[in-house]
JSON list of C-alpha atoms and ligand atoms in Angstrom, two decimals:
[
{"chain": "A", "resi": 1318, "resn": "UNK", "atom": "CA", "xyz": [-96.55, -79.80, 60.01]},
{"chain": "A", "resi": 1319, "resn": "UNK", "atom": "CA", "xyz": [-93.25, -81.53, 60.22]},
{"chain": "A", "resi": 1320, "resn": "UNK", "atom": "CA", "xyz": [-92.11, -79.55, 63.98]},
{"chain": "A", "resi": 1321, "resn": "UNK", "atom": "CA", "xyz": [-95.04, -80.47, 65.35]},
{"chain": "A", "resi": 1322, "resn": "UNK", "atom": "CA", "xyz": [-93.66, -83.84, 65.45]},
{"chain": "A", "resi": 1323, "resn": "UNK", "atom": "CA", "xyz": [-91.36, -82.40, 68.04]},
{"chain": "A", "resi": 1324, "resn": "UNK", "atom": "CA", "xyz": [-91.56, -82.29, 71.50]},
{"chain": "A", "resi": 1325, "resn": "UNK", "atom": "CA", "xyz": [-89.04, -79.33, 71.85]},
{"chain": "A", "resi": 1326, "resn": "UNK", "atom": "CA", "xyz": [-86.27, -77.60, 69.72]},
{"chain": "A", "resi": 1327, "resn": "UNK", "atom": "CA", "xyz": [-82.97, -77.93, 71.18]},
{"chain": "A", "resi": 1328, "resn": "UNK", "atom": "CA", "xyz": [-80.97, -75.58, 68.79]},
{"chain": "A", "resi": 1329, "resn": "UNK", "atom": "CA", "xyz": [-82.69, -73.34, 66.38]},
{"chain": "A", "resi": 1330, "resn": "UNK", "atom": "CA", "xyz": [-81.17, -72.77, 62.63]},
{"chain": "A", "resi": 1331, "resn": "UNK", "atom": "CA", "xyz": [-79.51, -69.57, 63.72]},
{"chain": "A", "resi": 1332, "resn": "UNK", "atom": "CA", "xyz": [-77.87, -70.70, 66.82]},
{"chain": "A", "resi": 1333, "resn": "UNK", "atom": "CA", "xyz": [-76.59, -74.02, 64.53]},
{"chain": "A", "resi": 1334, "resn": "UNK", "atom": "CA", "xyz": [-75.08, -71.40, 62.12]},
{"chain": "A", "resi": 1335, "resn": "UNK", "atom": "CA", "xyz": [-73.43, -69.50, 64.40]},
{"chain": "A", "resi": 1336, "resn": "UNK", "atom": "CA", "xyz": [-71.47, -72.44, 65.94]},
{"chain": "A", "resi": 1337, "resn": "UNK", "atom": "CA", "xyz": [-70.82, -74.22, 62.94]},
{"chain": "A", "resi": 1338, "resn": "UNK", "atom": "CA", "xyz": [-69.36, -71.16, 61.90]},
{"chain": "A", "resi": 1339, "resn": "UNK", "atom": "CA", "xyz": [-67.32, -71.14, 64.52]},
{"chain": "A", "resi": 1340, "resn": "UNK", "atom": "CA", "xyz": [-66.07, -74.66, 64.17]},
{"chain": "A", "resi": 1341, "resn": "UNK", "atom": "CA", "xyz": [-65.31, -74.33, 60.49]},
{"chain": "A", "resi": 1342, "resn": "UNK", "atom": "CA", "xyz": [-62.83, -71.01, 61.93]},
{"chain": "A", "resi": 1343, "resn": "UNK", "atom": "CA", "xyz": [-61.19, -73.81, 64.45]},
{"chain": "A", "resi": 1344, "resn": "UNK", "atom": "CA", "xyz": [-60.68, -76.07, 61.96]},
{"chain": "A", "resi": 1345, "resn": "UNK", "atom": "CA", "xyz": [-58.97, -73.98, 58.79]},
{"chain": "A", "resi": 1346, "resn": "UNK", "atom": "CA", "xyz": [-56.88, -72.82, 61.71]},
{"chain": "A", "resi": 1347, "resn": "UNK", "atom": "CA", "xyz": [-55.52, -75.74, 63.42]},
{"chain": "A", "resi": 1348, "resn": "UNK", "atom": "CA", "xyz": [-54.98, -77.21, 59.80]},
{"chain": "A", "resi": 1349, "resn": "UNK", "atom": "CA", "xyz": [-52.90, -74.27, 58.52]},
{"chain": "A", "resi": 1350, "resn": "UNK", "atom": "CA", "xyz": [-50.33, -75.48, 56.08]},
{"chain": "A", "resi": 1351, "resn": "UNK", "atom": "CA", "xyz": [-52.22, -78.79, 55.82]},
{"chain": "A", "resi": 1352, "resn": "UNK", "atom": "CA", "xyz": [-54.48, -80.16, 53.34]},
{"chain": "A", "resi": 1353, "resn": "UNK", "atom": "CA", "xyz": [-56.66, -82.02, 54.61]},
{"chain": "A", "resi": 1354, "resn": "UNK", "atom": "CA", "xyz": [-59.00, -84.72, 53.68]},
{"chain": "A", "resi": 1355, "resn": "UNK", "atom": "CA", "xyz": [-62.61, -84.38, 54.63]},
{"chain": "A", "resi": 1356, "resn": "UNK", "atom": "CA", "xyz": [-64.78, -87.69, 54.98]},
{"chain": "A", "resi": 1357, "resn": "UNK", "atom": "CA", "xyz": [-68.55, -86.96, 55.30]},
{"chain": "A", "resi": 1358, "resn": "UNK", "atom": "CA", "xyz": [-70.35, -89.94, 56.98]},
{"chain": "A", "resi": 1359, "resn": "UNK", "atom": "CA", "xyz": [-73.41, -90.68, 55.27]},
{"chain": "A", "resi": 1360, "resn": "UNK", "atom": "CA", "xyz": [-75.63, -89.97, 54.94]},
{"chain": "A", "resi": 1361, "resn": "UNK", "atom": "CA", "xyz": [-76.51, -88.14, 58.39]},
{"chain": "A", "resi": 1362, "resn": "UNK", "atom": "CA", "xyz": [-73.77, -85.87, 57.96]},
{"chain": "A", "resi": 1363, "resn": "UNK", "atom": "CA", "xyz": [-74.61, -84.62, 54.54]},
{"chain": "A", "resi": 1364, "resn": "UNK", "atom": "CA", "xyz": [-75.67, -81.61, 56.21]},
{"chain": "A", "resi": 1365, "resn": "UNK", "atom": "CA", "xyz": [-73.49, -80.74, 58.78]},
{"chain": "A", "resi": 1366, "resn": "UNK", "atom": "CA", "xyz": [-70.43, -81.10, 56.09]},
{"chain": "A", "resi": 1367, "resn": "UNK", "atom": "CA", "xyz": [-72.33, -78.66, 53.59]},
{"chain": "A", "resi": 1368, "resn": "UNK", "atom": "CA", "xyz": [-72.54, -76.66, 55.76]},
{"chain": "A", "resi": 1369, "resn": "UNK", "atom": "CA", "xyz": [-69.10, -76.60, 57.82]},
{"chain": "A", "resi": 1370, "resn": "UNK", "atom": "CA", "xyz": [-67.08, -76.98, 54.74]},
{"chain": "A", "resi": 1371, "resn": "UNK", "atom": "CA", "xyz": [-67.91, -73.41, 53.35]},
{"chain": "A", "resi": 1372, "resn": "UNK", "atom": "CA", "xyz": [-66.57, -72.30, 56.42]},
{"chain": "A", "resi": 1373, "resn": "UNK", "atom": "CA", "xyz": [-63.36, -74.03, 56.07]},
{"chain": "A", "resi": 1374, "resn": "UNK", "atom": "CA", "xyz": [-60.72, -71.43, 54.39]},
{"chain": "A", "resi": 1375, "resn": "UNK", "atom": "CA", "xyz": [-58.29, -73.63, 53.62]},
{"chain": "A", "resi": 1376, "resn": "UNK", "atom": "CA", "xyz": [-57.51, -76.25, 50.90]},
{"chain": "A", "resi": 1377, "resn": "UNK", "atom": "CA", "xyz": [-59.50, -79.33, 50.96]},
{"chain": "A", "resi": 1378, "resn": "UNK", "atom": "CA", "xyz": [-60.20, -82.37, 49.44]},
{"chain": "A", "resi": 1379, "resn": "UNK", "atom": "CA", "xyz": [-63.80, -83.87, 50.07]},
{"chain": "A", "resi": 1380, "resn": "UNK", "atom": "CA", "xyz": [-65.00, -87.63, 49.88]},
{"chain": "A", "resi": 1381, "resn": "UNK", "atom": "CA", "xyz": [-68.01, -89.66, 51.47]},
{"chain": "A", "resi": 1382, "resn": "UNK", "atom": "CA", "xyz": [-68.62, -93.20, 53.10]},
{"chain": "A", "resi": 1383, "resn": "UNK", "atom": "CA", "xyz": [-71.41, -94.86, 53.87]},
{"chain": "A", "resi": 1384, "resn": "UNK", "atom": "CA", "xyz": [-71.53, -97.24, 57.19]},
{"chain": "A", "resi": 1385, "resn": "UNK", "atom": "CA", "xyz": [-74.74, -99.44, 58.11]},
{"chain": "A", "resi": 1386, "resn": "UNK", "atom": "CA", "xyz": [-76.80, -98.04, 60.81]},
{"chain": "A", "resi": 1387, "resn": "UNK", "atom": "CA", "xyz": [-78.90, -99.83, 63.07]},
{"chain": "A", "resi": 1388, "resn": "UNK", "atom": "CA", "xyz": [-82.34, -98.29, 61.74]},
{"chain": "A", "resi": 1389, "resn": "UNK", "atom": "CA", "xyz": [-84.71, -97.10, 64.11]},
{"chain": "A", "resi": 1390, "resn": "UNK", "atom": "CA", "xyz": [-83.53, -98.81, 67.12]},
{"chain": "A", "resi": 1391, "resn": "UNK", "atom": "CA", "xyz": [-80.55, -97.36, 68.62]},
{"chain": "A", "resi": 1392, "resn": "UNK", "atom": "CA", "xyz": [-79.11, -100.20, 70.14]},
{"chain": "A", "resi": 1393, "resn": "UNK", "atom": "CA", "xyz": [-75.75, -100.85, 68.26]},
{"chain": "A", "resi": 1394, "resn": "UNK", "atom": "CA", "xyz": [-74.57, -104.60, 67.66]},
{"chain": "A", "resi": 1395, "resn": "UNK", "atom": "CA", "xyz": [-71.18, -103.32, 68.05]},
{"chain": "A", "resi": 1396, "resn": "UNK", "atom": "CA", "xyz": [-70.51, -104.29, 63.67]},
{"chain": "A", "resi": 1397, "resn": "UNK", "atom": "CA", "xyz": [-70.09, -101.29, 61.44]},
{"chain": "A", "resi": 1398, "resn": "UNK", "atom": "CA", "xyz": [-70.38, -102.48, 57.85]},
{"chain": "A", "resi": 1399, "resn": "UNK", "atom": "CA", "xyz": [-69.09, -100.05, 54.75]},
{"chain": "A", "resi": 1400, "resn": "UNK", "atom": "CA", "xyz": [-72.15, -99.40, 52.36]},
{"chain": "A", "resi": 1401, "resn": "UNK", "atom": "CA", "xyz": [-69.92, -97.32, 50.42]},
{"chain": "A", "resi": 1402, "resn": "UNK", "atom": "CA", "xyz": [-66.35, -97.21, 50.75]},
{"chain": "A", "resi": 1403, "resn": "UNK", "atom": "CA", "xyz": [-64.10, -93.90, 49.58]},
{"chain": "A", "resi": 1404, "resn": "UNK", "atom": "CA", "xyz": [-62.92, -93.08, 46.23]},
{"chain": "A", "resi": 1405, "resn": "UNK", "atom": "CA", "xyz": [-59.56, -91.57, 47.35]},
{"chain": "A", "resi": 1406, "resn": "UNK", "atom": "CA", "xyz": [-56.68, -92.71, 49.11]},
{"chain": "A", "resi": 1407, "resn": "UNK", "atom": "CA", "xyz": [-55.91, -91.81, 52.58]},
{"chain": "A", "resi": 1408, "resn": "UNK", "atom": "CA", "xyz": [-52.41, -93.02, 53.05]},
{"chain": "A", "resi": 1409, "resn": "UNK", "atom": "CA", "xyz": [-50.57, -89.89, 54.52]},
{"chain": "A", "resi": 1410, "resn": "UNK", "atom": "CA", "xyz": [-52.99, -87.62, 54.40]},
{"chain": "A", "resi": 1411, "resn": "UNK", "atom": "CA", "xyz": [-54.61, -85.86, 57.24]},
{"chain": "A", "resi": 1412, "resn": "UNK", "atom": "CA", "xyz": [-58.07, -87.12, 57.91]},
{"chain": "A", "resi": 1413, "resn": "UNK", "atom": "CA", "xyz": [-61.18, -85.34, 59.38]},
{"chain": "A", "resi": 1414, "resn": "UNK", "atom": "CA", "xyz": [-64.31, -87.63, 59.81]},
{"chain": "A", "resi": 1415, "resn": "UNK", "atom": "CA", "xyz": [-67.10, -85.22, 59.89]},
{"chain": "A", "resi": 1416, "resn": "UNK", "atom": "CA", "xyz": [-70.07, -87.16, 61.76]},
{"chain": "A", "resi": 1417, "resn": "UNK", "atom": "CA", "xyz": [-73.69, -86.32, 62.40]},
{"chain": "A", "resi": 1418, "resn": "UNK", "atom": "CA", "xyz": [-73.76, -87.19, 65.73]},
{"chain": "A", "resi": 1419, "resn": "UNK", "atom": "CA", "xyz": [-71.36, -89.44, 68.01]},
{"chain": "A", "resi": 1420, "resn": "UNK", "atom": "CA", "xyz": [-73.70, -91.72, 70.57]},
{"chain": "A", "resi": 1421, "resn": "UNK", "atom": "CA", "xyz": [-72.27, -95.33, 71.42]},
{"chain": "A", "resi": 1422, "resn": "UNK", "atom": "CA", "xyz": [-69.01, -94.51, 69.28]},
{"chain": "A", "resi": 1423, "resn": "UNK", "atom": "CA", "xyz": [-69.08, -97.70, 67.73]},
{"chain": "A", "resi": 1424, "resn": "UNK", "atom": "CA", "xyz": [-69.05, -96.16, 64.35]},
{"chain": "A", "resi": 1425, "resn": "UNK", "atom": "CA", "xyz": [-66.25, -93.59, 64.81]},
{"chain": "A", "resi": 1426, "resn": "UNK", "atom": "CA", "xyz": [-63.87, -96.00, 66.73]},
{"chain": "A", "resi": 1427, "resn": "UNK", "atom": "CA", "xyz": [-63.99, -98.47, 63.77]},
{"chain": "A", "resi": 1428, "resn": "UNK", "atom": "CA", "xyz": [-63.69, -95.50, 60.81]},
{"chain": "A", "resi": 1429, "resn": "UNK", "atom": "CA", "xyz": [-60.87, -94.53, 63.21]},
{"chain": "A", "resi": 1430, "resn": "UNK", "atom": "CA", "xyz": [-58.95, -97.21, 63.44]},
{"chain": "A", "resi": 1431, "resn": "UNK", "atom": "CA", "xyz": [-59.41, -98.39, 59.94]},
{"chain": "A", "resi": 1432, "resn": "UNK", "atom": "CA", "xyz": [-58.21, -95.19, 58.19]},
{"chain": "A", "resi": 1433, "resn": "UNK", "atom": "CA", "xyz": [-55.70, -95.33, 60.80]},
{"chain": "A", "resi": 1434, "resn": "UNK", "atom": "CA", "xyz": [-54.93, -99.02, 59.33]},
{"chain": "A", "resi": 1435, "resn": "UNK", "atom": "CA", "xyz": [-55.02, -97.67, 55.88]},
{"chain": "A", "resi": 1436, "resn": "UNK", "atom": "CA", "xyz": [-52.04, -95.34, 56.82]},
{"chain": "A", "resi": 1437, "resn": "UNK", "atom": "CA", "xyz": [-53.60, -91.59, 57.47]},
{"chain": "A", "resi": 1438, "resn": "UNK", "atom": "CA", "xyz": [-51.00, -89.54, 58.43]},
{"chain": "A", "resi": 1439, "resn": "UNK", "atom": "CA", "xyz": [-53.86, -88.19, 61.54]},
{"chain": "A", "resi": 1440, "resn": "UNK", "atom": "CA", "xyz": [-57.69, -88.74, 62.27]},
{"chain": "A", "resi": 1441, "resn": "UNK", "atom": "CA", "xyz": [-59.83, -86.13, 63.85]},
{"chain": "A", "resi": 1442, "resn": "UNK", "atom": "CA", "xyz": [-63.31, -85.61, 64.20]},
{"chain": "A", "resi": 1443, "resn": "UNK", "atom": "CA", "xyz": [-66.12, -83.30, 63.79]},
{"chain": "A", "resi": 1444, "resn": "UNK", "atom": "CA", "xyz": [-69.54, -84.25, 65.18]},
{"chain": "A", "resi": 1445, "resn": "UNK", "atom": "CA", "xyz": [-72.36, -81.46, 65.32]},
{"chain": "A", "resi": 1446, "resn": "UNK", "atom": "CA", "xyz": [-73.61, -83.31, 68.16]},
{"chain": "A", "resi": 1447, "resn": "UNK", "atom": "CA", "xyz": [-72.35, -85.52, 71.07]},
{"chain": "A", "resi": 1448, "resn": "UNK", "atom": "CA", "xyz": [-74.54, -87.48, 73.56]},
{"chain": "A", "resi": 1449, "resn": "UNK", "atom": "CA", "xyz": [-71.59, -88.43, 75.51]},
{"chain": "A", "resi": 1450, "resn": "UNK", "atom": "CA", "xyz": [-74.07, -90.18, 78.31]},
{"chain": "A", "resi": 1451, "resn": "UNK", "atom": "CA", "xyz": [-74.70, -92.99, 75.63]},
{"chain": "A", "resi": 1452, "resn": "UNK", "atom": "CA", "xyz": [-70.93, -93.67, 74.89]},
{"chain": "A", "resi": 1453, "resn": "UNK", "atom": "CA", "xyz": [-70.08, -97.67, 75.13]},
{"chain": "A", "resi": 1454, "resn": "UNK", "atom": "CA", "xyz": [-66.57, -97.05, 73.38]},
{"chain": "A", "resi": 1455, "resn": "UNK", "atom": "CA", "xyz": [-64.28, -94.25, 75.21]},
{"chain": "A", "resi": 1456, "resn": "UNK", "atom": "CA", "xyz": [-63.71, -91.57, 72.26]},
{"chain": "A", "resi": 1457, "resn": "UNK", "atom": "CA", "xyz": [-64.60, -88.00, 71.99]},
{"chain": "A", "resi": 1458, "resn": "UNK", "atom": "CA", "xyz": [-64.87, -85.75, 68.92]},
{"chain": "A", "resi": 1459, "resn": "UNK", "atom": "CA", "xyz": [-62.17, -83.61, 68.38]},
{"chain": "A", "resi": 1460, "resn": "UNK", "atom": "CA", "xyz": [-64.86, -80.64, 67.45]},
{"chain": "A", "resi": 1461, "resn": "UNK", "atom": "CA", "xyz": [-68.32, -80.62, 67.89]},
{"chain": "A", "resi": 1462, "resn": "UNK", "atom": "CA", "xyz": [-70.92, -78.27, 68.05]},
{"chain": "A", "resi": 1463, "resn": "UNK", "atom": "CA", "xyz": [-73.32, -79.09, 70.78]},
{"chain": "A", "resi": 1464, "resn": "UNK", "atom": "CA", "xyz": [-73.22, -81.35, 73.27]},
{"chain": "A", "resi": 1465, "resn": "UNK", "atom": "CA", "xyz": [-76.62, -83.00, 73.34]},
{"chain": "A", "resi": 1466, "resn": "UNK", "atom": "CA", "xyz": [-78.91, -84.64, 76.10]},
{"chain": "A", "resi": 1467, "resn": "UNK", "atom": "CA", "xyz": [-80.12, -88.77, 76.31]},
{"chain": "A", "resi": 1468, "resn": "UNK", "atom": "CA", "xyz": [-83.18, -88.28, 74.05]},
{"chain": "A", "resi": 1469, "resn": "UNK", "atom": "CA", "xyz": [-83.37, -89.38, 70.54]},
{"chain": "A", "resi": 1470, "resn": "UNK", "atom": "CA", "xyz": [-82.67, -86.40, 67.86]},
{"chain": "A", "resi": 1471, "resn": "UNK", "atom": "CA", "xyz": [-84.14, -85.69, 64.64]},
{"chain": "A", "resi": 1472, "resn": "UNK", "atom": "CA", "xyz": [-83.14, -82.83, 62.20]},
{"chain": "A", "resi": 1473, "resn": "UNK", "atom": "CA", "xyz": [-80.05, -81.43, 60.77]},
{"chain": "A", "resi": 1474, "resn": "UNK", "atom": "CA", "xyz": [-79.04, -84.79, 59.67]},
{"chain": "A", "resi": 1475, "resn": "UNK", "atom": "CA", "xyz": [-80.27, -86.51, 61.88]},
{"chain": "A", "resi": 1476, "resn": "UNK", "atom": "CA", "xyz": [-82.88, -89.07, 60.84]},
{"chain": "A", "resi": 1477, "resn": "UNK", "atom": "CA", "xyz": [-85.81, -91.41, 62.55]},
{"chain": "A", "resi": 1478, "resn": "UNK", "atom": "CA", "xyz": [-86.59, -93.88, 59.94]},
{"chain": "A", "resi": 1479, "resn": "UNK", "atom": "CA", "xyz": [-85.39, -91.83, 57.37]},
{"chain": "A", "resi": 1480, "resn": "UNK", "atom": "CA", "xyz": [-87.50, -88.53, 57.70]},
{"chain": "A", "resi": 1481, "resn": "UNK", "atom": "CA", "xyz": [-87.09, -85.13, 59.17]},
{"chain": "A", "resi": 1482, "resn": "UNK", "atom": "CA", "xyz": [-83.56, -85.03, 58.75]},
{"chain": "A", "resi": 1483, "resn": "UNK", "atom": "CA", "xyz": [-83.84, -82.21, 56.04]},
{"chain": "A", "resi": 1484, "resn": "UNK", "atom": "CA", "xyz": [-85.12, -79.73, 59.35]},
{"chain": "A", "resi": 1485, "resn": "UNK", "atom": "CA", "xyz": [-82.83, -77.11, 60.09]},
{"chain": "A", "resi": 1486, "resn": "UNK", "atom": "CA", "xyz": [-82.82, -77.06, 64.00]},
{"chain": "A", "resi": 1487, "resn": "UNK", "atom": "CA", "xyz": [-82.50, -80.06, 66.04]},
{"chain": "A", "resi": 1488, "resn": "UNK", "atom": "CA", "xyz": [-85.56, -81.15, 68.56]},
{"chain": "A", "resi": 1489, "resn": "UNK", "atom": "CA", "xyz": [-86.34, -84.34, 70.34]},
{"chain": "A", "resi": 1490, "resn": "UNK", "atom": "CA", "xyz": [-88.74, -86.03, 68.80]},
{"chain": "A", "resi": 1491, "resn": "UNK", "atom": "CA", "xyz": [-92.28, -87.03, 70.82]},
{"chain": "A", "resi": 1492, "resn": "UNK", "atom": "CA", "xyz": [-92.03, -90.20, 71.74]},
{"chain": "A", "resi": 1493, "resn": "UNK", "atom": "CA", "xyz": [-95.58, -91.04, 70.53]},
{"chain": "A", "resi": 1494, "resn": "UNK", "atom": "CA", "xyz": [-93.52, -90.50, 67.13]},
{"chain": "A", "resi": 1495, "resn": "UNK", "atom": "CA", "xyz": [-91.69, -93.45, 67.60]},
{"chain": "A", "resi": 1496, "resn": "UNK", "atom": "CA", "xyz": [-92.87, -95.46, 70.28]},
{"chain": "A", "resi": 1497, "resn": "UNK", "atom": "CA", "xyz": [-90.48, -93.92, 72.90]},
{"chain": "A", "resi": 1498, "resn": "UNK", "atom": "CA", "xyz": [-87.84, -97.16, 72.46]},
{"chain": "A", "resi": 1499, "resn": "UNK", "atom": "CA", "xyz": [-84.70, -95.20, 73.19]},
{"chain": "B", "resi": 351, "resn": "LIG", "atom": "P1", "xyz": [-72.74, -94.65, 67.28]},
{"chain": "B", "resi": 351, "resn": "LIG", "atom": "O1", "xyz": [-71.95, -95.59, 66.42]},
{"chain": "B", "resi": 351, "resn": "LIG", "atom": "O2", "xyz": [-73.52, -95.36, 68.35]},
{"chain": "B", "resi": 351, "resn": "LIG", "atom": "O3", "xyz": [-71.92, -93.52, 67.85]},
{"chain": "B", "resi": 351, "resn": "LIG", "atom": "O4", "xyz": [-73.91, -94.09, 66.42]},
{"chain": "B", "resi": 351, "resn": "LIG", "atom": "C1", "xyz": [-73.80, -93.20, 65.46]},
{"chain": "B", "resi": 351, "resn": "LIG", "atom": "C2", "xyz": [-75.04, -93.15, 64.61]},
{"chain": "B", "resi": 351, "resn": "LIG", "atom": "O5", "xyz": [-76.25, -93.47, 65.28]},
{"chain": "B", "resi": 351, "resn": "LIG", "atom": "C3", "xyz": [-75.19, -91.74, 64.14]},
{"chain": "B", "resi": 351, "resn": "LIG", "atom": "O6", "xyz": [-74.37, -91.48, 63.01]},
{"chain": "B", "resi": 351, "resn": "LIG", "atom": "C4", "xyz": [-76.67, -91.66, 63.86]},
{"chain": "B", "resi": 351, "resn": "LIG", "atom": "O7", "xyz": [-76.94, -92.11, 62.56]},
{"chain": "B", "resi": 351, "resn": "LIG", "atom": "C5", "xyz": [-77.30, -92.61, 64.85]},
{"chain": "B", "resi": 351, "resn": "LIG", "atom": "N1", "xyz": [-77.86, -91.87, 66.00]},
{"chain": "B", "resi": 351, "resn": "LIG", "atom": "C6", "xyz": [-77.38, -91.80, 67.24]},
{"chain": "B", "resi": 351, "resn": "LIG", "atom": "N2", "xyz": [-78.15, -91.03, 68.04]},
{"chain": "B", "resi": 351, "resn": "LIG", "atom": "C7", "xyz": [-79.14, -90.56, 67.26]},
{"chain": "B", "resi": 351, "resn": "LIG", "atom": "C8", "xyz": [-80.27, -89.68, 67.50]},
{"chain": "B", "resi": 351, "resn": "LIG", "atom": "O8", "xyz": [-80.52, -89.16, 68.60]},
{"chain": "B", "resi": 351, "resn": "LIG", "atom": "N3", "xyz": [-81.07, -89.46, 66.42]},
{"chain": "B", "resi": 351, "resn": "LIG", "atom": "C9", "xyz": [-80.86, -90.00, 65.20]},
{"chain": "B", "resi": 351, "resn": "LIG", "atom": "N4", "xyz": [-79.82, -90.80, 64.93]},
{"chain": "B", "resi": 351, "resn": "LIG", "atom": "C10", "xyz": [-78.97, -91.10, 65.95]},
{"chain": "B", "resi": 352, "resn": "LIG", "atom": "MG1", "xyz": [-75.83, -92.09, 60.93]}
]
């Protein structure tokens, strides 16, 4: 039994819904008249963006990148490296990174600042979560969901060595899962 594996559930399925409904309303609102494009970060966010997307109302263009991670242990190196870089231009369009979670905000402050470089007309960013006690580099999502405790996540997304990241709440995992290195 997969939630046995956690030591509590911080958002259930329903509650996630509800706000990432709410988010999605946000969004097709402040980007009225816009068309925005919409850059999942793989793959943690593969299930946020399915999600938030259908609750977009407004056109938009979708497209995915893939950055290294730094596996199991969460201390970042500070290097984001492009697995898989994006198959349409971004020059002049409004940008919205959607992001599993933002933690260090290594990753988001170099996607930023690249696209940026690449000549997006605006960045923003949607993280369902933010553990904004863990940040190294000072930048905040422009929407996000929950705002999230220093304990390492699994679920919605969100991965420990690659599993439980097809769960649809959000718990902290036991640490006699993974050795309780956090
Ligand atoms: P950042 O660059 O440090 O902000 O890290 C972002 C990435 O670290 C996320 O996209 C996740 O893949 C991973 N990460 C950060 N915190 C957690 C967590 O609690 N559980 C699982 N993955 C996490
Ligand atoms: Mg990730």
């Amino acid at each position: 039994m997969l939630l046995s594996d956690l030591e509590t559930v911080l958002y259930t399925k329903e509650q996630i819904e509800t706000r990432v409904r709410e988010v999605g309303g946000a969004i097709s609102r402040a980007y009225a008249g816009s068309h925005p494009l919409v850059i999942g970060v793989l793959k943690g966010a593969f299930v946020f963006l399915s999600d938030l997307v259908r609750h977009i109302d407004i056109p938009i263009e979708i497209d995915f990148m893939a950055t290294s991670s730094y596996g199991a242990s969460t201390k970042s190196s500070g290097a984001v490296r492009i697995l898989k870089d994006l198959d349409l231009p971004v020059e002049g369009r409004d940008v919205l990174v959607v992001e599993d979670i933002v933690d260090t905000g290594t990753t988001l402050n170099y996607l930023r600042d690249l696209l940026l470089r690449r000549g997006a007309k605006s960045v923003k960013v949607a993280a369902a979560f933010d553990k904004p006690s863990r940040r190294v580099v000072p930048i905040a999502p422009d929407y996000c969901c929950f705002e999230v405790p220093n304990e390492f996540l699994v679920g919605y997304g969100l991965d420990y060595a690659e599993k439980y990241r097809h769960l649809p709440c959000v718990g902290v995992l036991k640490a006699e899962v993974y050795g309780g290195d956090h």
